[in-house]
Tab-separated table of C-alpha atoms in Angstrom:
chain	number	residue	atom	x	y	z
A	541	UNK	CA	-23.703	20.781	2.704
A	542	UNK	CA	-20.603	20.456	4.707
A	543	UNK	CA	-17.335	23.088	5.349
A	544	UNK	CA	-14.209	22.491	4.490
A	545	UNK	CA	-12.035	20.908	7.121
A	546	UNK	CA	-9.336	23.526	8.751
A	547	UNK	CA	-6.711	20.883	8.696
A	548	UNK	CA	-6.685	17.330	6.386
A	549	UNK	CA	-3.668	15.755	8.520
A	550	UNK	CA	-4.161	12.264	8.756
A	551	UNK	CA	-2.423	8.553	9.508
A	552	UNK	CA	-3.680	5.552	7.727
A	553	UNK	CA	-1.573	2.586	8.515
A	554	UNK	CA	-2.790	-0.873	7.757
A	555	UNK	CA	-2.735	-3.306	10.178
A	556	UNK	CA	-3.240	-6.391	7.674
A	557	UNK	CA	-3.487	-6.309	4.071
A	558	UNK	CA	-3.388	-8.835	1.212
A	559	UNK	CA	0.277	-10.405	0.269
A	560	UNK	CA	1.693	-8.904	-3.017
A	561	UNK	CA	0.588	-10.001	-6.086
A	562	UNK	CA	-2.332	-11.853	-4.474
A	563	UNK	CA	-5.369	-12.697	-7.472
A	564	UNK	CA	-8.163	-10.341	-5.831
A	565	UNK	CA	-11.394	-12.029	-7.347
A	566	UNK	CA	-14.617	-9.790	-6.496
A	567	UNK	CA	-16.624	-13.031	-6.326
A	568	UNK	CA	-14.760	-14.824	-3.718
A	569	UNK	CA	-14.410	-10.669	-1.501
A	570	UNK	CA	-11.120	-12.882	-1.048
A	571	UNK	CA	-8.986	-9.399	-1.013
A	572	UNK	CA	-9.253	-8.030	2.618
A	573	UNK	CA	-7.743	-5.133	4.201
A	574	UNK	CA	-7.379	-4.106	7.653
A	575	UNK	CA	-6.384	0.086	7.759
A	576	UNK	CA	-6.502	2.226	11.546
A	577	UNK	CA	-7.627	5.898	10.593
A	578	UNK	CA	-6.212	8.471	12.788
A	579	UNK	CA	-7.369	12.047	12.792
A	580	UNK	CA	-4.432	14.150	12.973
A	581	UNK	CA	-6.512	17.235	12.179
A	582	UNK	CA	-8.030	19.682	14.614
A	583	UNK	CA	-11.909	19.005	13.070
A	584	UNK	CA	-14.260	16.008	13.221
A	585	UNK	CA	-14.926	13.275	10.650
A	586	UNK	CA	-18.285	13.241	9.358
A	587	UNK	CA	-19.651	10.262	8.236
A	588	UNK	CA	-21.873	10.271	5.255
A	589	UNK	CA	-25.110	9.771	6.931
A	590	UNK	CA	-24.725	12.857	9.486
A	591	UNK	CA	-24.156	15.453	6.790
A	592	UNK	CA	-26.872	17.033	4.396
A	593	UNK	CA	-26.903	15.345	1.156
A	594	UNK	CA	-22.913	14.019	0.430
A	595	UNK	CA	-20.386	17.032	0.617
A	596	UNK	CA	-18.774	17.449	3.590
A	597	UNK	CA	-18.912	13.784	4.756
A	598	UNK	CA	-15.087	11.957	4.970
A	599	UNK	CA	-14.956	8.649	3.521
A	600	UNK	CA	-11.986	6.320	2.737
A	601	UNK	CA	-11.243	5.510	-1.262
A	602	UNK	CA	-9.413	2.811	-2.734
A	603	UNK	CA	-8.204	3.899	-6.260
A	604	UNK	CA	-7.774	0.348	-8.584
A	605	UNK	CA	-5.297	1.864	-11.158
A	606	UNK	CA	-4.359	-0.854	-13.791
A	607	UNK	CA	-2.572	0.895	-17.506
A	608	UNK	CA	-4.373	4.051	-18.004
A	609	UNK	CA	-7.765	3.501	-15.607
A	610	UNK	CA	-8.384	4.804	-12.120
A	611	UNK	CA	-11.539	3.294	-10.594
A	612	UNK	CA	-12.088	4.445	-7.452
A	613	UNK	CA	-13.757	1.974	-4.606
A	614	UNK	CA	-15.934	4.592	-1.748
A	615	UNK	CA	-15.935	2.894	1.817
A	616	UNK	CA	-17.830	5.077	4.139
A	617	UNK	CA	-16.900	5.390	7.824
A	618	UNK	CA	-18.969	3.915	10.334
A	619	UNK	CA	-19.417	7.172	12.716
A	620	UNK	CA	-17.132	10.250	13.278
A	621	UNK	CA	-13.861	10.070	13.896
A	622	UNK	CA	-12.881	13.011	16.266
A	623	UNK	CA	-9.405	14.599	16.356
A	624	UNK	CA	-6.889	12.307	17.664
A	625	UNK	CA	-9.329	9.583	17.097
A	626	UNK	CA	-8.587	6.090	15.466
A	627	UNK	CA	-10.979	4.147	13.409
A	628	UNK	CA	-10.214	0.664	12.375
A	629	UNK	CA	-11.694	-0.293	9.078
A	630	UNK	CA	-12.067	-3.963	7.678
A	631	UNK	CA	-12.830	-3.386	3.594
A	632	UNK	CA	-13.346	-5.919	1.128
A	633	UNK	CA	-11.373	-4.802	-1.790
A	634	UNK	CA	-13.580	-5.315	-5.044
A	635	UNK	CA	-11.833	-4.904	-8.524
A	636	UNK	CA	-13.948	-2.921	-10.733
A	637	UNK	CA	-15.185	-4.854	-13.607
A	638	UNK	CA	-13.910	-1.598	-15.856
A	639	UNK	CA	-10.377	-2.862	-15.429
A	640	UNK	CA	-9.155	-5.584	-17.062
A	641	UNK	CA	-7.754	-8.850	-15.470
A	642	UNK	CA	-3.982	-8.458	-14.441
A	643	UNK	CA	-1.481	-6.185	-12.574
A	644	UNK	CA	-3.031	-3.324	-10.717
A	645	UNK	CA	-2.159	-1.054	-7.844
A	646	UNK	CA	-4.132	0.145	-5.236
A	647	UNK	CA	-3.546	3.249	-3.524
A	648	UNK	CA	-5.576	4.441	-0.204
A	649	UNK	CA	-6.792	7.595	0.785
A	650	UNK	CA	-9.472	9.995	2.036
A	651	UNK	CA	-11.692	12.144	0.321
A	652	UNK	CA	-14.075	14.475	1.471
A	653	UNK	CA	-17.434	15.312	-0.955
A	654	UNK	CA	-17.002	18.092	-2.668
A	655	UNK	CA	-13.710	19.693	-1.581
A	656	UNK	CA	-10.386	18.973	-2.524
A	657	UNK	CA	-8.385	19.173	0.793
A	658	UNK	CA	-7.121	15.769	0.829
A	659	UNK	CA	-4.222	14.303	-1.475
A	660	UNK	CA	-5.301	12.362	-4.283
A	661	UNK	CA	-3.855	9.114	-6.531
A	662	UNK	CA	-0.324	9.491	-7.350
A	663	UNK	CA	0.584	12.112	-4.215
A	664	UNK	CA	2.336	9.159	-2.775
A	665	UNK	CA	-0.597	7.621	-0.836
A	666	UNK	CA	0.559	3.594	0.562
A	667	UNK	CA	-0.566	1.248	-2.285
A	668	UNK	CA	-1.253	-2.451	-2.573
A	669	UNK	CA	0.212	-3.685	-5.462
A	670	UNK	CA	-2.573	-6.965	-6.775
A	671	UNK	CA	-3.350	-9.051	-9.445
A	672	UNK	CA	-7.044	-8.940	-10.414
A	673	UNK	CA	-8.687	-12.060	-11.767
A	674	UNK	CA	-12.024	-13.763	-12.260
């Protein structure tokens, strides 16, 4: 597996992004978001496929929340992202069919497999706020 990262400073700002409120229906992939990556720390981005078997690899997660669920959404980058590097990634946002129809937020972050360097759901990540329907 992978090494922890020395440093987990990052920018994710996002370039284009559904409107609020808009009905994200995972037939229609009708939710689309636009997000830059920047590396702020002083180690690469590993992708999963260049790491042995998952931990260690950096990968972007949406986290539906809607009531008392938290579905997370993986999106994997599509090759390293060095420091000071920018990544622009296009991601279909797809409700999970664990939440029910309605209000739900989505907040965006990184992860990386198997260590906990990164801040998770509620650590003031941005959010979408969306309306998920069928």
């Amino acid at each position: 597996g992978g090494a922890a990262l020395d440093s987990y400073a990052y920018d994710l700002a996002v370039v284009s992004a559904p409107e609020p409120g808009t009905a994200c229906v995972t037939q229609e992939a009708n939710c689309v978001l636009e997000l830059d990556l920047t590396n702020l720390g002083s180690d690469p981005w590993s992708p999963l496929e260049t790491v042995d078997g998952r931990v260690g690899s950096v990968r972007l997660v949406a986290w539906w929340r809607a009531g008392t669920e938290t579905v997370p959404q993986i999106v994997d980058l599509p090759r390293s992202v060095f420091p000071g590097g920018i990544q622009r990634l296009t991601v279909v946002l797809a409700p999970p069919s664990s939440i029910p129809e309605g209000d739900a937020r989505v907040e965006l972050g990184l992860v990386q497999e198997g260590m906990p360097g990164f801040p998770g759901p509620s650590d003031g990540l941005p959010a979408l706020e969306l309306v998920i329907a069928s």
